[in-house]
C-alpha atoms as a printed R data frame, in Angstrom:
    type eleno elety resid chain resno       x       y       z
1   ATOM     1    CA   MET     A     1 100.823  68.625 132.017
2   ATOM     2    CA   PRO     A     2 104.573  68.298 131.358
3   ATOM     3    CA   ASP     A     3 106.280  71.312 129.995
4   ATOM     4    CA   LYS     A     4 107.468  69.291 127.076
5   ATOM     5    CA   HIS     A     5 103.828  68.980 125.925
6   ATOM     6    CA   ILE     A     6 103.493  72.715 125.869
7   ATOM     7    CA   SER     A     7 106.666  73.056 123.973
8   ATOM     8    CA   SER     A     8 105.491  70.444 121.558
9   ATOM     9    CA   PHE     A     9 102.225  72.560 121.065
10  ATOM    10    CA   ARG     A    10 104.120  75.633 120.399
11  ATOM    11    CA   ARG     A    11 106.282  73.766 117.874
12  ATOM    12    CA   TYR     A    12 103.067  72.343 116.214
13  ATOM    13    CA   LEU     A    13 101.650  75.836 115.817
14  ATOM    14    CA   ARG     A    14 104.902  77.219 114.394
15  ATOM    15    CA   LEU     A    15 105.839  74.417 112.008
16  ATOM    16    CA   GLN     A    16 102.544  72.700 111.122
17  ATOM    17    CA   ARG     A    17 100.007  75.577 111.388
18  ATOM    18    CA   ASN     A    18 102.632  78.066 110.120
19  ATOM    19    CA   TYR     A    19 101.318  80.680 112.483
20  ATOM    20    CA   SER     A    20 103.055  84.056 112.827
21  ATOM    21    CA   ALA     A    21 104.900  85.002 116.096
22  ATOM    22    CA   ASN     A    22 102.122  87.243 117.156
23  ATOM    23    CA   THR     A    23  99.383  84.591 116.671
24  ATOM    24    CA   LEU     A    24 101.555  81.944 118.335
25  ATOM    25    CA   ASP     A    25 102.041  84.051 121.406
26  ATOM    26    CA   ALA     A    26  98.371  84.788 121.607
27  ATOM    27    CA   TYR     A    27  97.512  81.143 121.529
28  ATOM    28    CA   MET     A    28 100.009  80.282 124.128
29  ATOM    29    CA   ARG     A    29  98.573  82.872 126.419
30  ATOM    30    CA   ASP     A    30  95.021  81.549 125.814
31  ATOM    31    CA   VAL     A    31  96.168  78.004 126.759
32  ATOM    32    CA   ASP     A    32  97.960  79.328 129.825
33  ATOM    33    CA   LYS     A    33  94.615  80.758 130.990
34  ATOM    34    CA   LEU     A    34  93.030  77.312 130.496
35  ATOM    35    CA   LEU     A    35  95.829  75.482 132.393
36  ATOM    36    CA   SER     A    36  95.637  77.878 135.308
37  ATOM    37    CA   PHE     A    37  92.006  77.342 135.592
38  ATOM    38    CA   LEU     A    38  92.211  73.536 135.417
39  ATOM    39    CA   SER     A    39  95.134  73.430 137.898
40  ATOM    40    CA   ALA     A    40  93.070  75.428 140.419
41  ATOM    41    CA   GLN     A    41  90.274  72.804 140.009
42  ATOM    42    CA   GLY     A    42  92.787  69.942 140.358
43  ATOM    43    CA   ILE     A    43  92.057  68.731 136.777
44  ATOM    44    CA   ALA     A    44  94.809  67.543 134.427
45  ATOM    45    CA   PRO     A    45  94.257  69.024 130.866
46  ATOM    46    CA   GLU     A    46  94.050  65.563 129.271
47  ATOM    47    CA   LYS     A    47  91.282  64.543 131.750
48  ATOM    48    CA   ALA     A    48  89.118  67.733 131.192
49  ATOM    49    CA   THR     A    49  85.655  67.134 129.995
50  ATOM    50    CA   LEU     A    50  83.281  69.221 127.967
51  ATOM    51    CA   ALA     A    51  81.588  70.329 131.254
52  ATOM    52    CA   ASP     A    52  85.006  71.436 132.642
53  ATOM    53    CA   LEU     A    53  85.695  73.525 129.466
54  ATOM    54    CA   GLN     A    54  82.136  74.960 129.653
55  ATOM    55    CA   GLN     A    55  82.987  76.098 133.209
56  ATOM    56    CA   PHE     A    56  86.128  77.671 131.940
57  ATOM    57    CA   ALA     A    57  84.287  79.577 129.263
58  ATOM    58    CA   ALA     A    58  81.820  80.781 131.892
59  ATOM    59    CA   SER     A    59  84.682  82.004 134.063
60  ATOM    60    CA   LEU     A    60  85.866  84.144 131.180
61  ATOM    61    CA   HIS     A    61  82.516  85.921 131.110
62  ATOM    62    CA   ASP     A    62  82.512  86.283 134.877
63  ATOM    63    CA   LEU     A    63  85.929  88.030 134.593
64  ATOM    64    CA   GLY     A    64  84.323  90.557 132.406
65  ATOM    65    CA   ILE     A    65  86.143  89.538 129.107
66  ATOM    66    CA   GLY     A    66  84.173  90.562 126.100
67  ATOM    67    CA   ALA     A    67  82.528  88.147 123.663
68  ATOM    68    CA   ARG     A    68  85.007  88.618 120.873
69  ATOM    69    CA   SER     A    69  87.896  88.040 123.276
70  ATOM    70    CA   GLN     A    70  86.220  84.981 124.629
71  ATOM    71    CA   CYS     A    71  85.867  83.559 121.148
72  ATOM    72    CA   ARG     A    72  89.589  84.136 120.459
73  ATOM    73    CA   ILE     A    73  90.519  82.426 123.684
74  ATOM    74    CA   LEU     A    74  88.293  79.439 122.978
75  ATOM    75    CA   SER     A    75  89.821  79.238 119.530
76  ATOM    76    CA   GLY     A    76  93.272  78.769 121.197
77  ATOM    77    CA   VAL     A    77  91.724  76.138 123.475
78  ATOM    78    CA   ARG     A    78  90.319  74.210 120.491
79  ATOM    79    CA   ALA     A    79  93.703  74.243 118.705
80  ATOM    80    CA   PHE     A    80  95.270  72.942 121.912
81  ATOM    81    CA   TYR     A    81  93.048  69.952 122.183
82  ATOM    82    CA   HIS     A    82  93.211  69.260 118.476
83  ATOM    83    CA   PHE     A    83  96.978  68.946 118.984
84  ATOM    84    CA   LEU     A    84  96.559  66.734 121.938
85  ATOM    85    CA   LEU     A    85  94.294  64.451 119.894
86  ATOM    86    CA   ILE     A    86  96.514  64.136 116.848
87  ATOM    87    CA   ASP     A    87  99.557  63.595 118.968
88  ATOM    88    CA   GLY     A    88  97.813  60.796 120.862
89  ATOM    89    CA   TYR     A    89  97.600  62.406 124.354
90  ATOM    90    CA   ILE     A    90  93.880  62.044 124.308
91  ATOM    91    CA   THR     A    91  91.422  59.851 122.394
92  ATOM    92    CA   ASP     A    92  88.389  62.188 122.253
93  ATOM    93    CA   ASP     A    93  88.377  65.911 121.741
94  ATOM    94    CA   PRO     A    94  86.215  67.527 124.473
95  ATOM    95    CA   THR     A    95  85.939  70.829 122.565
96  ATOM    96    CA   GLU     A    96  83.951  69.326 119.719
97  ATOM    97    CA   LEU     A    97  80.588  70.549 121.279
98  ATOM    98    CA   LEU     A    98  82.201  73.573 122.997
99  ATOM    99    CA   GLU     A    99  80.167  76.676 121.907
100 ATOM   100    CA   SER     A   100  81.513  80.115 121.597
101 ATOM   101    CA   PRO     A   101  79.513  83.225 122.599
102 ATOM   102    CA   GLN     A   102  77.526  85.159 120.114
103 ATOM   103    CA   THR     A   103  79.354  88.321 119.146
104 ATOM   104    CA   GLY     A   104  76.608  89.893 117.001
105 ATOM   105    CA   ASP     A   105  77.237  91.861 113.742
106 ATOM   106    CA   HIS     A   106  80.198  94.250 114.383
107 ATOM   107    CA   LEU     A   107  80.745  96.721 111.678
108 ATOM   108    CA   PRO     A   108  84.106  98.323 111.966
109 ATOM   109    CA   GLU     A   109  84.679 102.129 111.703
110 ATOM   110    CA   VAL     A   110  85.751 103.413 108.259
111 ATOM   111    CA   LEU     A   111  87.327 106.650 107.163
112 ATOM   112    CA   SER     A   112  86.306 108.619 104.106
113 ATOM   113    CA   THR     A   113  88.970 109.930 101.709
114 ATOM   114    CA   GLU     A   114  88.311 113.436 103.074
115 ATOM   115    CA   GLU     A   115  88.964 112.188 106.650
116 ATOM   116    CA   VAL     A   116  92.230 110.521 105.609
117 ATOM   117    CA   ASP     A   117  93.213 113.851 104.058
118 ATOM   118    CA   MET     A   118  92.331 115.498 107.377
119 ATOM   119    CA   ILE     A   119  94.613 113.144 109.180
120 ATOM   120    CA   GLU     A   120  97.464 113.770 106.785
121 ATOM   121    CA   GLY     A   121  96.814 117.509 107.166
122 ATOM   122    CA   ALA     A   122  97.328 117.163 110.923
123 ATOM   123    CA   ILE     A   123 100.858 115.891 110.580
124 ATOM   124    CA   ASP     A   124 103.453 118.398 111.697
125 ATOM   125    CA   MET     A   125 105.739 118.616 108.682
126 ATOM   126    CA   SER     A   126 108.306 120.714 110.622
127 ATOM   127    CA   LYS     A   127 109.313 117.612 112.549
128 ATOM   128    CA   TRP     A   128 111.841 115.052 111.177
129 ATOM   129    CA   GLU     A   129 109.215 112.308 111.047
130 ATOM   130    CA   GLY     A   130 106.683 114.392 109.032
131 ATOM   131    CA   HIS     A   131 107.305 112.738 105.637
132 ATOM   132    CA   ARG     A   132 107.631 109.286 107.281
133 ATOM   133    CA   ASN     A   133 104.144 109.571 108.987
134 ATOM   134    CA   ARG     A   134 102.522 110.774 105.779
135 ATOM   135    CA   ALA     A   135 103.984 107.799 103.989
136 ATOM   136    CA   ILE     A   136 102.704 105.530 106.675
137 ATOM   137    CA   VAL     A   137  99.197 106.820 106.457
138 ATOM   138    CA   GLU     A   138  99.123 106.729 102.693
139 ATOM   139    CA   VAL     A   139 100.509 103.216 102.448
140 ATOM   140    CA   LEU     A   140  98.023 101.913 105.103
141 ATOM   141    CA   PHE     A   141  95.021 103.615 103.158
142 ATOM   142    CA   SER     A   142  96.141 102.860  99.589
143 ATOM   143    CA   CYS     A   143  97.423  99.289 100.129
144 ATOM   144    CA   GLY     A   144  95.231  97.909 102.988
145 ATOM   145    CA   LEU     A   145  98.014  96.454 104.961
146 ATOM   146    CA   ARG     A   146  97.764  94.934 108.425
147 ATOM   147    CA   VAL     A   147  99.918  96.952 110.952
148 ATOM   148    CA   SER     A   148 102.294  93.987 111.320
149 ATOM   149    CA   GLU     A   149 102.715  93.954 107.492
150 ATOM   150    CA   LEU     A   150 103.564  97.655 107.615
151 ATOM   151    CA   THR     A   151 106.144  97.333 110.349
152 ATOM   152    CA   GLU     A   152 107.775  94.335 108.530
153 ATOM   153    CA   LEU     A   153 107.725  96.004 105.091
154 ATOM   154    CA   LYS     A   154 111.235  95.874 103.472
155 ATOM   155    CA   MET     A   155 112.934  98.073 100.963
156 ATOM   156    CA   SER     A   156 113.751  94.908  98.932
157 ATOM   157    CA   ASN     A   157 110.067  94.230  98.512
158 ATOM   158    CA   LEU     A   158 109.195  97.602  97.056
159 ATOM   159    CA   TYR     A   159 108.757  97.750  93.224
160 ATOM   160    CA   LEU     A   160 107.803 101.481  92.990
161 ATOM   161    CA   ASP     A   161 108.480 101.850  89.192
162 ATOM   162    CA   GLU     A   162 106.092  98.998  88.615
163 ATOM   163    CA   ARG     A   163 103.631 100.338  91.227
164 ATOM   164    CA   PHE     A   164 103.402  97.290  93.449
165 ATOM   165    CA   ILE     A   165 104.807  95.919  96.739
166 ATOM   166    CA   ARG     A   166 105.419  92.402  98.051
167 ATOM   167    CA   VAL     A   167 103.713  91.720 101.271
168 ATOM   168    CA   PHE     A   168 104.122  88.840 103.663
169 ATOM   169    CA   GLY     A   169 100.922  88.340 105.595
170 ATOM   170    CA   LYS     A   170  99.684  85.834 108.160
171 ATOM   171    CA   GLY     A   171 101.493  82.469 108.030
172 ATOM   172    CA   SER     A   172 104.187  84.176 105.900
173 ATOM   173    CA   LYS     A   173 101.907  84.006 102.896
174 ATOM   174    CA   GLU     A   174 103.022  86.264 100.121
175 ATOM   175    CA   ARG     A   175 100.948  88.562  98.021
176 ATOM   176    CA   LEU     A   176 101.430  91.403  95.571
177 ATOM   177    CA   VAL     A   177  99.581  94.645  96.188
178 ATOM   178    CA   PRO     A   178  99.221  97.605  93.819
179 ATOM   179    CA   ILE     A   179 100.483 101.011  95.249
180 ATOM   180    CA   SER     A   180  99.052 104.302  94.477
181 ATOM   181    CA   ASP     A   181 100.970 107.122  92.809
182 ATOM   182    CA   LYS     A   182 100.327 109.261  95.904
183 ATOM   183    CA   ALA     A   183 101.738 106.639  98.269
184 ATOM   184    CA   VAL     A   184 104.843 106.393  95.899
185 ATOM   185    CA   LYS     A   185 105.255 110.013  96.067
186 ATOM   186    CA   GLU     A   186 105.103 110.135  99.928
187 ATOM   187    CA   LEU     A   187 107.502 107.149 100.150
188 ATOM   188    CA   LYS     A   188 110.045 108.884  97.974
189 ATOM   189    CA   LEU     A   189 109.806 112.035 100.113
190 ATOM   190    CA   TRP     A   190 110.430 109.910 103.275
191 ATOM   191    CA   PHE     A   191 113.366 108.161 101.523
192 ATOM   192    CA   VAL     A   192 115.127 111.670 101.261
193 ATOM   193    CA   ASP     A   193 114.981 111.924 105.079
194 ATOM   194    CA   ARG     A   194 115.672 108.290 105.647
195 ATOM   195    CA   ASP     A   195 118.937 108.345 103.669
196 ATOM   196    CA   ARG     A   196 120.268 110.968 106.132
197 ATOM   197    CA   MET     A   197 119.820 108.618 109.104
198 ATOM   198    CA   ASN     A   198 122.229 106.514 111.087
199 ATOM   199    CA   ILE     A   199 120.426 103.141 110.547
200 ATOM   200    CA   LYS     A   200 121.214 100.357 113.126
201 ATOM   201    CA   PRO     A   201 123.006  97.299 111.718
202 ATOM   202    CA   GLY     A   202 120.414  94.703 110.637
203 ATOM   203    CA   GLU     A   203 117.751  97.263 110.180
204 ATOM   204    CA   GLU     A   204 118.836  98.663 106.831
205 ATOM   205    CA   ASP     A   205 116.102  96.874 104.915
206 ATOM   206    CA   TYR     A   206 113.143  98.100 106.899
207 ATOM   207    CA   VAL     A   207 111.081 100.872 105.145
208 ATOM   208    CA   PHE     A   208 109.819 102.649 108.266
209 ATOM   209    CA   LEU     A   209 112.243 103.595 111.023
210 ATOM   210    CA   ASN     A   210 112.273 105.446 114.315
211 ATOM   211    CA   ARG     A   211 114.640 108.298 115.173
212 ATOM   212    CA   ARG     A   212 117.119 105.750 116.612
213 ATOM   213    CA   GLY     A   213 117.313 103.955 113.239
214 ATOM   214    CA   ALA     A   214 115.378 100.815 114.228
215 ATOM   215    CA   HIS     A   215 112.198  99.653 112.568
216 ATOM   216    CA   LEU     A   216 108.899 100.744 114.173
217 ATOM   217    CA   THR     A   217 106.699  98.524 116.370
218 ATOM   218    CA   ARG     A   218 103.005  98.000 116.312
219 ATOM   219    CA   THR     A   219 102.561 100.150 119.339
220 ATOM   220    CA   MET     A   220 104.418 103.049 117.832
221 ATOM   221    CA   ILE     A   221 102.037 102.985 114.844
222 ATOM   222    CA   LEU     A   222  98.916 102.705 117.082
223 ATOM   223    CA   ILE     A   223  99.987 105.737 119.250
224 ATOM   224    CA   MET     A   224 100.860 107.791 116.130
225 ATOM   225    CA   VAL     A   225  97.436 107.059 114.407
226 ATOM   226    CA   LYS     A   226  95.428 107.792 117.542
227 ATOM   227    CA   ASN     A   227  97.318 111.136 118.069
228 ATOM   228    CA   LEU     A   228  96.818 112.175 114.463
229 ATOM   229    CA   ALA     A   229  93.108 111.336 114.469
230 ATOM   230    CA   GLU     A   230  92.739 113.400 117.676
231 ATOM   231    CA   ALA     A   231  94.688 116.327 116.199
232 ATOM   232    CA   ALA     A   232  92.436 116.127 113.069
233 ATOM   233    CA   GLY     A   233  89.363 116.458 115.201
234 ATOM   234    CA   ILE     A   234  88.023 113.042 114.054
235 ATOM   235    CA   GLN     A   235  85.555 111.583 116.702
236 ATOM   236    CA   LYS     A   236  85.594 107.964 115.436
237 ATOM   237    CA   THR     A   237  87.534 105.285 117.283
238 ATOM   238    CA   ILE     A   238  90.611 104.965 115.025
239 ATOM   239    CA   SER     A   239  93.353 102.432 114.867
240 ATOM   240    CA   PRO     A   240  95.829 101.331 112.110
241 ATOM   241    CA   HIS     A   241  93.306  98.682 111.142
242 ATOM   242    CA   THR     A   242  90.733 101.336 110.395
243 ATOM   243    CA   PHE     A   243  92.685 102.265 107.214
244 ATOM   244    CA   ARG     A   244  92.623  98.576 106.123
245 ATOM   245    CA   HIS     A   245  88.737  98.521 106.607
246 ATOM   246    CA   SER     A   246  88.521 101.862 104.764
247 ATOM   247    CA   PHE     A   247  90.646 100.509 101.857
248 ATOM   248    CA   ALA     A   248  88.362  97.588 101.387
249 ATOM   249    CA   THR     A   249  85.206  99.650 101.739
250 ATOM   250    CA   VAL     A   250  86.302 102.233  99.122
251 ATOM   251    CA   LEU     A   251  87.065  99.452  96.673
252 ATOM   252    CA   LEU     A   252  83.710  97.766  97.191
253 ATOM   253    CA   GLU     A   253  81.908 101.038  96.781
254 ATOM   254    CA   GLY     A   254  83.863 101.655  93.578
255 ATOM   255    CA   GLY     A   255  82.598  98.326  92.168
256 ATOM   256    CA   ALA     A   256  85.587  95.994  92.860
257 ATOM   257    CA   ASP     A   257  84.758  92.277  93.009
258 ATOM   258    CA   LEU     A   258  84.737  90.684  96.435
259 ATOM   259    CA   ARG     A   259  87.373  88.086  95.353
260 ATOM   260    CA   VAL     A   260  89.673  90.865  94.184
261 ATOM   261    CA   ILE     A   261  89.402  92.586  97.628
262 ATOM   262    CA   GLN     A   262  89.918  89.120  99.263
263 ATOM   263    CA   ALA     A   263  93.172  88.687  97.326
264 ATOM   264    CA   LEU     A   264  94.394  92.290  98.106
265 ATOM   265    CA   LEU     A   265  93.745  91.829 101.803
266 ATOM   266    CA   GLY     A   266  95.188  88.494 102.030
267 ATOM   267    CA   HIS     A   267  92.131  86.829 103.593
268 ATOM   268    CA   GLU     A   268  92.240  83.094 103.393
269 ATOM   269    CA   ASN     A   269  88.504  82.862 103.746
270 ATOM   270    CA   ILE     A   270  85.980  84.808 101.552
271 ATOM   271    CA   GLY     A   271  83.703  84.926 104.577
272 ATOM   272    CA   THR     A   272  86.125  87.258 106.439
273 ATOM   273    CA   THR     A   273  85.905  89.666 103.361
274 ATOM   274    CA   GLU     A   274  82.193  89.523 103.223
275 ATOM   275    CA   ILE     A   275  81.863  91.862 106.270
276 ATOM   276    CA   TYR     A   276  82.457  94.763 103.769
277 ATOM   277    CA   THR     A   277  79.301  93.907 101.953
278 ATOM   278    CA   HIS     A   278  77.416  94.684 105.173
279 ATOM   279    CA   ILE     A   279  79.325  97.981 105.548
280 ATOM   280    CA   ASP     A   280  78.408  98.823 101.935
281 ATOM   281    CA   MET     A   281  74.724  97.904 102.337
282 ATOM   282    CA   THR     A   282  74.651 100.158 105.444
283 ATOM   283    CA   SER     A   283  75.839 103.170 103.434
284 ATOM   284    CA   LEU     A   284  73.461 102.280 100.583
285 ATOM   285    CA   ARG     A   285  70.510 102.185 102.994
286 ATOM   286    CA   LYS     A   286  71.489 105.476 104.384
287 ATOM   287    CA   ALA     A   287  71.807 107.032 100.988
288 ATOM   288    CA   ILE     A   288  68.266 105.764 100.044
289 ATOM   289    CA   LEU     A   289  66.815 107.134 103.217
290 ATOM   290    CA   GLU     A   290  68.334 110.468 102.686
291 ATOM   291    CA   HIS     A   291  67.881 110.866  99.005
292 ATOM   292    CA   HIS     A   292  65.015 108.725  97.675
293 ATOM   293    CA   PRO     A   293  61.937 111.052  96.919
294 ATOM   294    CA   ARG     A   294  59.574 108.559  98.730
295 ATOM   295    CA   ASN     A   295  61.466 109.118 101.951
296 ATOM   296    CA   ASN     A   296  61.240 112.857 101.580
297 ATOM   297    CA   ALA     A   297  57.634 113.028 100.835
298 ATOM   298    CA   PRO     A   298  55.434 115.073 103.232
């Protein structure tokens, strides 16, 4: 397929679907996998049939790619063929009957408030980044941000006196999120250190910076969180997203309405938020098994 069609697809994702740079890059990588597969078979993308795409899906499994990753890749493939259809390159969409593998119910790990305190307690406050790292953990936990939203958080979008922040999520969709007193306190302590830094030109508005005065990357946050969890002796598999799951679970257990949680997390679909009802039911079932007198009877 001509490169101009691929360029047009990228432009379609960016302008019409309003995807973020990270999502756009992921979709392009997924389509590149498909094009490489079809090229090896001598099949032009616009001539591919459902059977061809089913073979491609089977090849992903044969390569040892997990079910969830297969689903993501096939989502990119569907977007690609939808684009080819609406732009007139094809007359029928071969992905209409293309099935994704079953992923099963996957309940993400969550942290208790005590475990978050343990992680904060593991931060070495003798290092220059001590207050910064505490502020990062507290903002992740008390605001439920995606890691990309944290790295892109700007000083100009903080309204600490009013106790809320402006967040730009997927598709540059804006939402306002309340921020806790503790997170505000940790941010202000970090700002004392931040004010002493030599900040790179163009980076002045970013909240969280590295020692060279540039804003942090997703990878830096991931490494920091994993190291802190290990230092705190927490055995769970922890990532920055774990704090987002924990934020939602704590709210649900405290009685917050699911629609409120959806708005705070920036979920477009309530179905995405509903996973937290499964987490809550799991904890409720455990509580009943442990504490109900009928389960403790001899």
